[in-house]
mmCIF file of C-alpha atoms and ligand atoms in Angstrom:
data_model
loop_
_atom_site.group_PDB
_atom_site.id
_atom_site.type_symbol
_atom_site.label_atom_id
_atom_site.label_comp_id
_atom_site.label_asym_id
_atom_site.label_seq_id
_atom_site.Cartn_x
_atom_site.Cartn_y
_atom_site.Cartn_z
ATOM 1 C CA MET A 492 -22.998 109.336 59.366
ATOM 2 C CA SER A 493 -20.225 109.538 57.072
ATOM 3 C CA ASP A 494 -17.772 107.691 55.224
ATOM 4 C CA ILE A 495 -14.901 109.668 56.899
ATOM 5 C CA PRO A 496 -12.544 106.868 58.387
ATOM 6 C CA PRO A 497 -12.324 107.245 62.341
ATOM 7 C CA GLU A 498 -8.383 107.258 61.728
ATOM 8 C CA LYS A 499 -8.707 110.226 59.727
ATOM 9 C CA ILE A 500 -10.672 112.072 61.993
ATOM 10 C CA GLU A 501 -8.295 111.105 65.113
ATOM 11 C CA THR A 502 -5.193 112.474 63.420
ATOM 12 C CA THR A 503 -6.858 115.459 62.186
ATOM 13 C CA PHE A 504 -7.922 116.037 66.028
ATOM 14 C CA LYS A 505 -4.362 115.501 67.229
ATOM 15 C CA LYS A 506 -2.798 117.764 64.619
ATOM 16 C CA LEU A 507 -5.459 120.639 65.268
ATOM 17 C CA ASP A 508 -5.119 120.318 68.926
ATOM 18 C CA ALA A 509 -1.545 120.588 69.016
ATOM 19 C CA ASP A 510 -1.457 123.331 66.517
ATOM 20 C CA ALA A 511 -3.949 125.142 69.036
ATOM 21 C CA GLU A 512 -2.172 124.760 72.034
ATOM 22 C CA LYS A 513 1.264 125.920 69.950
ATOM 23 C CA PHE A 514 -0.273 129.304 69.156
ATOM 24 C CA GLY A 515 -2.337 130.006 72.133
ATOM 25 C CA TYR A 516 -5.462 128.548 71.143
ATOM 26 C CA HIS A 517 -7.587 125.690 72.563
ATOM 27 C CA LEU A 518 -10.060 123.030 71.502
ATOM 28 C CA SER A 519 -12.802 122.427 73.373
ATOM 29 C CA PRO A 520 -12.634 120.223 76.154
ATOM 30 C CA ASP A 521 -15.612 118.189 75.101
ATOM 31 C CA THR A 522 -13.533 115.619 72.893
ATOM 32 C CA ASP A 523 -16.394 114.081 71.276
ATOM 33 C CA PHE A 524 -18.042 116.996 70.324
ATOM 34 C CA VAL A 525 -14.710 118.312 68.891
ATOM 35 C CA LYS A 526 -14.505 115.140 67.038
ATOM 36 C CA GLU A 527 -18.118 115.544 65.150
ATOM 37 C CA LEU A 528 -17.015 119.191 64.300
ATOM 38 C CA ILE A 529 -13.669 117.643 62.803
ATOM 39 C CA GLU A 530 -15.729 115.059 60.840
ATOM 40 C CA GLY A 531 -17.984 118.171 59.427
ATOM 41 C CA LEU A 532 -14.814 119.815 58.709
ATOM 42 C CA LEU A 533 -13.926 116.820 56.631
ATOM 43 C CA ILE A 534 -17.170 116.285 54.977
ATOM 44 C CA ASN A 535 -17.017 119.605 53.945
ATOM 45 C CA GLU A 536 -13.668 119.351 52.308
ATOM 46 C CA GLU A 537 -15.042 116.597 50.403
ATOM 47 C CA THR A 538 -18.067 118.299 49.309
ATOM 48 C CA TYR A 539 -16.881 121.897 48.607
ATOM 49 C CA GLY A 540 -13.091 121.439 48.571
ATOM 50 C CA TYR A 541 -12.239 123.414 51.611
ATOM 51 C CA TRP A 542 -12.876 123.629 55.060
ATOM 52 C CA ALA A 543 -16.165 125.483 55.298
ATOM 53 C CA CYS A 544 -17.298 126.276 59.142
ATOM 54 C CA PRO A 545 -19.456 123.083 59.960
ATOM 55 C CA CYS A 546 -22.165 125.255 61.535
ATOM 56 C CA ARG A 547 -22.628 127.581 58.515
ATOM 57 C CA LEU A 548 -24.299 127.073 55.310
ATOM 58 C CA ALA A 549 -21.509 127.279 52.750
ATOM 59 C CA ASP A 550 -22.311 128.762 49.341
ATOM 60 C CA GLY A 551 -19.708 126.206 47.516
ATOM 61 C CA ASP A 552 -17.990 129.198 46.121
ATOM 62 C CA LYS A 553 -14.323 129.444 47.867
ATOM 63 C CA ALA A 554 -14.392 133.373 47.329
ATOM 64 C CA ASP A 555 -17.394 133.875 48.819
ATOM 65 C CA ASP A 556 -16.736 131.195 51.544
ATOM 66 C CA LEU A 557 -13.382 132.531 52.395
ATOM 67 C CA ASP A 558 -14.468 134.367 55.482
ATOM 68 C CA ILE A 559 -15.730 131.039 56.978
ATOM 69 C CA VAL A 560 -13.099 128.864 56.115
ATOM 70 C CA CYS A 561 -12.051 127.442 59.542
ATOM 71 C CA PRO A 562 -10.642 129.120 61.609
ATOM 72 C CA CYS A 563 -12.989 131.849 60.268
ATOM 73 C CA ASP A 564 -12.591 135.683 60.066
ATOM 74 C CA TYR A 565 -14.680 135.654 63.117
ATOM 75 C CA ARG A 566 -13.102 133.327 65.617
ATOM 76 C CA ASP A 567 -10.847 135.424 67.425
ATOM 77 C CA ALA A 568 -13.777 138.532 68.225
ATOM 78 C CA ASP A 569 -16.042 135.720 69.295
ATOM 79 C CA LEU A 570 -13.265 134.052 71.685
ATOM 80 C CA ASN A 571 -12.840 137.508 73.179
ATOM 81 C CA GLU A 572 -16.481 138.361 73.580
ATOM 82 C CA PHE A 573 -18.100 134.778 74.016
ATOM 83 C CA GLY A 574 -15.070 132.761 75.033
ATOM 84 C CA ALA A 575 -16.031 130.257 72.152
ATOM 85 C CA CYS A 576 -16.216 130.659 68.163
ATOM 86 C CA TYR A 577 -19.405 130.251 66.683
ATOM 87 C CA CYS A 578 -19.316 126.453 66.685
ATOM 88 C CA ALA A 579 -17.443 126.016 69.956
ATOM 89 C CA LEU A 580 -14.743 124.050 68.536
ATOM 90 C CA TYR A 581 -12.064 126.979 69.692
ATOM 91 C CA VAL A 582 -12.751 128.033 73.439
ATOM 92 C CA SER A 583 -11.210 130.220 76.193
ATOM 93 C CA ASP A 584 -8.878 129.328 78.802
ATOM 94 C CA GLU A 585 -11.818 129.306 81.084
ATOM 95 C CA ILE A 586 -13.879 126.767 79.218
ATOM 96 C CA LYS A 587 -11.091 124.500 78.578
ATOM 97 C CA ARG A 588 -10.387 124.519 82.334
ATOM 98 C CA GLY A 589 -14.019 123.650 83.043
ATOM 99 C CA ASP A 590 -14.974 126.611 84.825
ATOM 100 C CA ALA A 591 -17.560 127.613 82.338
ATOM 101 C CA GLN A 592 -19.602 126.190 79.589
ATOM 102 C CA PRO A 593 -19.892 127.173 75.850
ATOM 103 C CA GLU A 594 -23.284 128.801 74.994
ATOM 104 C CA PRO A 595 -24.972 129.209 71.622
ATOM 105 C CA ILE A 596 -23.905 132.706 70.550
ATOM 106 C CA PRO A 597 -25.437 134.955 67.631
ATOM 107 C CA ASP A 598 -23.676 134.515 64.185
ATOM 108 C CA ARG A 599 -20.898 137.634 63.938
ATOM 109 C CA ARG A 600 -21.135 136.912 59.867
ATOM 110 C CA PRO A 601 -22.824 139.229 57.823
ATOM 111 C CA SER A 602 -25.981 138.198 56.701
ATOM 112 C CA TYR A 603 -26.132 137.328 52.988
ATOM 113 C CA SER A 604 -27.745 140.432 51.803
ATOM 114 C CA GLU A 605 -25.298 142.439 54.035
ATOM 115 C CA ARG A 606 -22.356 140.519 52.316
ATOM 116 C CA LYS A 607 -23.710 141.335 48.928
ATOM 117 C CA ILE A 608 -24.150 145.223 49.943
ATOM 118 C CA GLU A 609 -20.723 145.121 51.238
ATOM 119 C CA LYS A 610 -18.931 143.252 48.654
ATOM 120 C CA ALA A 611 -20.708 146.104 45.762
ATOM 121 C CA GLN A 612 -19.327 148.734 48.183
ATOM 122 C CA ILE A 613 -15.524 147.426 48.453
ATOM 123 C CA PRO A 614 -13.724 148.506 45.017
ATOM 124 C CA VAL A 615 -12.043 145.589 43.768
ATOM 125 C CA GLN A 616 -8.110 145.976 44.305
ATOM 126 C CA GLU A 617 -6.236 143.953 41.460
ATOM 127 C CA ASP A 618 -3.034 144.131 43.520
ATOM 128 C CA GLU A 619 -4.745 142.749 46.786
ATOM 129 C CA ALA A 620 -2.280 139.997 48.068
ATOM 130 C CA SER A 621 0.394 140.485 45.557
ATOM 131 C CA GLY A 622 3.417 142.944 45.306
ATOM 132 C CA ALA A 623 1.894 146.239 46.249
ATOM 133 C CA GLU A 624 3.526 149.575 46.459
ATOM 134 C CA ALA A 625 4.701 150.543 49.985
ATOM 135 C CA PRO A 626 2.731 153.569 51.656
ATOM 136 C CA SER A 627 4.859 156.768 51.417
ATOM 137 C CA GLY A 628 7.675 156.734 54.275
ATOM 138 C CA LEU A 629 7.517 153.041 54.516
ATOM 139 C CA ALA A 630 10.022 150.796 53.284
ATOM 140 C CA TYR A 631 7.240 147.985 52.580
ATOM 141 C CA PRO A 632 3.455 147.510 52.474
ATOM 142 C CA VAL A 633 1.929 145.973 55.423
ATOM 143 C CA TRP A 634 -0.312 142.928 55.285
ATOM 144 C CA ARG A 635 -2.682 141.901 57.985
ATOM 145 C CA CYS A 636 -4.026 138.393 58.400
ATOM 146 C CA LYS A 637 -7.918 138.616 58.672
ATOM 147 C CA VAL A 638 -8.244 135.396 60.895
ATOM 148 C CA CYS A 639 -5.764 136.444 63.860
ATOM 149 C CA GLY A 640 -4.560 139.982 63.030
ATOM 150 C CA TYR A 641 -0.716 139.214 62.664
ATOM 151 C CA LEU A 642 0.983 141.514 60.569
ATOM 152 C CA ALA A 643 3.717 141.504 57.963
ATOM 153 C CA ALA A 644 5.844 143.683 56.607
ATOM 154 C CA ARG A 645 6.905 142.898 53.265
ATOM 155 C CA ASP A 646 6.444 142.815 49.687
ATOM 156 C CA ASP A 647 3.684 140.210 49.720
ATOM 157 C CA PRO A 648 1.859 138.482 52.226
ATOM 158 C CA PRO A 649 3.319 135.203 53.468
ATOM 159 C CA PRO A 650 1.943 132.043 52.091
ATOM 160 C CA VAL A 651 0.771 130.837 55.417
ATOM 161 C CA CYS A 652 0.184 132.888 58.469
ATOM 162 C CA PRO A 653 2.620 131.668 60.949
ATOM 163 C CA ILE A 654 0.347 132.132 63.891
ATOM 164 C CA CYS A 655 -2.952 130.631 62.604
ATOM 165 C CA LYS A 656 -2.082 129.020 59.381
ATOM 166 C CA ALA A 657 -4.403 130.796 57.476
ATOM 167 C CA THR A 658 -3.564 131.075 53.426
ATOM 168 C CA LYS A 659 -2.297 134.092 51.882
ATOM 169 C CA GLU A 660 -5.703 134.732 50.167
ATOM 170 C CA ARG A 661 -6.755 135.347 53.929
ATOM 171 C CA PHE A 662 -4.608 138.463 53.967
ATOM 172 C CA GLU A 663 -5.789 142.189 53.758
ATOM 173 C CA ARG A 664 -3.650 145.186 52.897
ATOM 174 C CA PHE A 665 -3.291 146.943 56.314
ATOM 175 C CA MET A 666 -0.902 150.162 55.283
ATOM 176 C CA MET B 352 -37.575 115.971 54.822
ATOM 177 C CA GLU B 353 -37.092 113.265 57.218
ATOM 178 C CA HIS B 354 -39.600 112.124 59.621
ATOM 179 C CA VAL B 355 -39.146 111.193 63.362
ATOM 180 C CA ASP B 356 -41.957 109.208 65.082
ATOM 181 C CA GLY B 357 -42.680 110.500 68.772
ATOM 182 C CA ILE B 358 -45.668 112.444 70.664
ATOM 183 C CA ASP B 359 -47.760 114.692 68.383
ATOM 184 C CA LYS B 360 -47.134 118.326 69.760
ATOM 185 C CA GLY B 361 -48.391 119.784 66.423
ATOM 186 C CA LYS B 362 -46.006 120.612 63.493
ATOM 187 C CA VAL B 363 -42.528 120.591 64.417
ATOM 188 C CA VAL B 364 -39.856 121.354 61.711
ATOM 189 C CA LEU B 365 -36.183 121.501 62.376
ATOM 190 C CA TYR B 366 -33.968 122.982 59.578
ATOM 191 C CA ALA B 367 -30.311 121.930 60.298
ATOM 192 C CA LEU B 368 -27.096 121.281 58.673
ATOM 193 C CA SER B 369 -25.545 117.688 58.926
ATOM 194 C CA THR B 370 -22.219 118.791 60.323
ATOM 195 C CA CYS B 371 -23.101 121.512 62.783
ATOM 196 C CA GLY B 372 -22.713 120.451 66.707
ATOM 197 C CA TRP B 373 -25.621 122.440 67.827
ATOM 198 C CA CYS B 374 -27.893 121.035 65.326
ATOM 199 C CA LYS B 375 -26.864 117.698 66.563
ATOM 200 C CA LYS B 376 -27.697 118.816 70.349
ATOM 201 C CA THR B 377 -31.050 120.292 69.031
ATOM 202 C CA LYS B 378 -31.686 116.856 67.313
ATOM 203 C CA ASN B 379 -30.697 114.937 70.179
ATOM 204 C CA LEU B 380 -32.854 117.225 72.552
ATOM 205 C CA LEU B 381 -35.921 116.361 70.472
ATOM 206 C CA ASN B 382 -35.291 112.752 70.242
ATOM 207 C CA GLU B 383 -34.859 112.730 74.456
ATOM 208 C CA LEU B 384 -38.085 114.405 74.837
ATOM 209 C CA GLY B 385 -39.889 112.168 72.555
ATOM 210 C CA VAL B 386 -41.873 114.512 70.405
ATOM 211 C CA ALA B 387 -42.848 113.978 66.650
ATOM 212 C CA TYR B 388 -40.656 116.165 64.093
ATOM 213 C CA GLU B 389 -39.394 116.741 60.562
ATOM 214 C CA VAL B 390 -35.964 117.685 59.871
ATOM 215 C CA GLU B 391 -34.233 118.966 56.822
ATOM 216 C CA PHE B 392 -30.498 118.996 56.385
ATOM 217 C CA VAL B 393 -30.338 122.179 54.627
ATOM 218 C CA ASP B 394 -26.595 121.237 53.421
ATOM 219 C CA LYS B 395 -27.727 117.813 51.615
ATOM 220 C CA LEU B 396 -30.149 119.526 49.473
ATOM 221 C CA ALA B 397 -28.538 120.783 45.962
ATOM 222 C CA GLY B 398 -30.091 123.237 43.439
ATOM 223 C CA GLU B 399 -33.558 124.642 43.178
ATOM 224 C CA ALA B 400 -34.476 122.072 46.635
ATOM 225 C CA ARG B 401 -31.739 124.118 48.490
ATOM 226 C CA GLU B 402 -32.941 127.635 47.174
ATOM 227 C CA ALA B 403 -36.347 126.773 48.146
ATOM 228 C CA CYS B 404 -35.494 125.541 51.483
ATOM 229 C CA ILE B 405 -33.149 128.603 52.085
ATOM 230 C CA LYS B 406 -35.986 130.966 51.262
ATOM 231 C CA GLU B 407 -38.261 129.106 53.780
ATOM 232 C CA VAL B 408 -35.936 129.192 56.416
ATOM 233 C CA ALA B 409 -35.062 133.043 55.968
ATOM 234 C CA LYS B 410 -39.034 133.429 56.317
ATOM 235 C CA TRP B 411 -38.670 132.715 59.755
ATOM 236 C CA ASN B 412 -35.051 133.597 60.510
ATOM 237 C CA GLU B 413 -33.390 136.496 58.194
ATOM 238 C CA ARG B 414 -29.845 135.409 58.764
ATOM 239 C CA THR B 415 -30.784 131.694 57.643
ATOM 240 C CA SER B 416 -28.496 130.333 60.440
ATOM 241 C CA PHE B 417 -28.776 127.021 62.152
ATOM 242 C CA PRO B 418 -30.484 125.098 63.819
ATOM 243 C CA THR B 419 -33.751 127.150 63.088
ATOM 244 C CA LEU B 420 -36.742 125.136 64.830
ATOM 245 C CA VAL B 421 -40.245 126.111 63.637
ATOM 246 C CA ILE B 422 -43.117 125.051 65.762
ATOM 247 C CA ARG B 423 -46.710 125.058 64.789
ATOM 248 C CA ASP B 424 -45.891 127.378 62.219
ATOM 249 C CA GLU B 425 -45.971 129.827 65.010
ATOM 250 C CA ILE B 426 -42.840 129.977 67.040
ATOM 251 C CA CYS B 427 -39.388 129.927 65.650
ATOM 252 C CA ILE B 428 -36.325 129.226 67.768
ATOM 253 C CA VAL B 429 -32.821 130.021 66.339
ATOM 254 C CA GLY B 430 -29.878 128.154 67.972
ATOM 255 C CA PHE B 431 -29.610 125.269 70.443
ATOM 256 C CA LYS B 432 -31.743 126.966 73.089
ATOM 257 C CA GLU B 433 -32.601 124.052 75.514
ATOM 258 C CA GLU B 434 -35.140 125.819 77.859
ATOM 259 C CA GLU B 435 -37.116 127.883 75.263
ATOM 260 C CA ILE B 436 -37.495 124.587 73.128
ATOM 261 C CA LYS B 437 -38.695 122.831 75.874
ATOM 262 C CA GLU B 438 -41.281 125.645 76.800
ATOM 263 C CA ALA B 439 -42.692 126.271 73.679
ATOM 264 C CA LEU B 440 -43.371 122.549 73.334
ATOM 265 C CA GLY B 441 -44.799 122.240 76.656
ATOM 266 C CA VAL B 442 -42.604 119.800 77.940
HETATM 267 S S1 LIG C 1887 -13.397 128.584 64.266
HETATM 268 FE FE1 LIG C 1887 -15.292 129.447 62.943
HETATM 269 S S2 LIG C 1887 -15.116 128.044 60.829
HETATM 270 FE FE2 LIG C 1887 -13.684 127.242 62.519
HETATM 271 S S3 LIG C 1887 -15.114 125.758 63.822
HETATM 272 FE FE3 LIG C 1887 -15.247 128.007 64.869
HETATM 273 S S4 LIG C 1887 -16.921 129.152 64.261
HETATM 274 FE FE4 LIG C 1887 -16.371 127.387 62.730
#
């Protein structure tokens, strides 16, 4: 269905699977399904320039799609509540063991109009993700990874989240 | 829009993403059931055609999530809901 070479899908699958297991996540045991989603991610990388979620319609503007760059901001909440992410690429221990099946779930991402309203309400923080002042009483500002919740007390967020590999721009100021 | 031949169950339109796993499962189900349908891969559209299609999907499913299946301009099923789809198609 695409011109993505099968070897590229295979190497990406191996890496994603190894990373997931290393950091306490699991890919779905349905390997064919997983590989189709990985192909989707690689197609989206070609189309948009980043790993836009294969099961959501990307806008094409990275700033607007940041919350759905895989792994998306909604993965962990969906894993907790439903045992799988929206695409069912990542699944719970139970599903991984084959004791349950992933089901289609509602999309946790706010709708386009809700996102527009949210955006208008959040004041633009120029210093987001770069050299912010520490809150009073603390030696450092604290940054939170929006994907996995990892917290880092340091002048700037790390370039890559050590837990889930999300990039610096996915961090928000926490304290 | 791509037409897939099969048993006529009235107008059946599947709005899907070419990269989405649940969309693929829905398409496979329609193929297995052997019904005739139209499929539009919204992520493959660009510019005005894409905008127009998103508006059309939003009429049925405000969130414009995929797959969105519209049966006889009457029933809208969002997501791969196998039983609901079979029932709506009367198969
Ligand atoms: S983690 Fe999020 S972006 Fe990645 S496949 Fe799952 S739902 Fe899509």
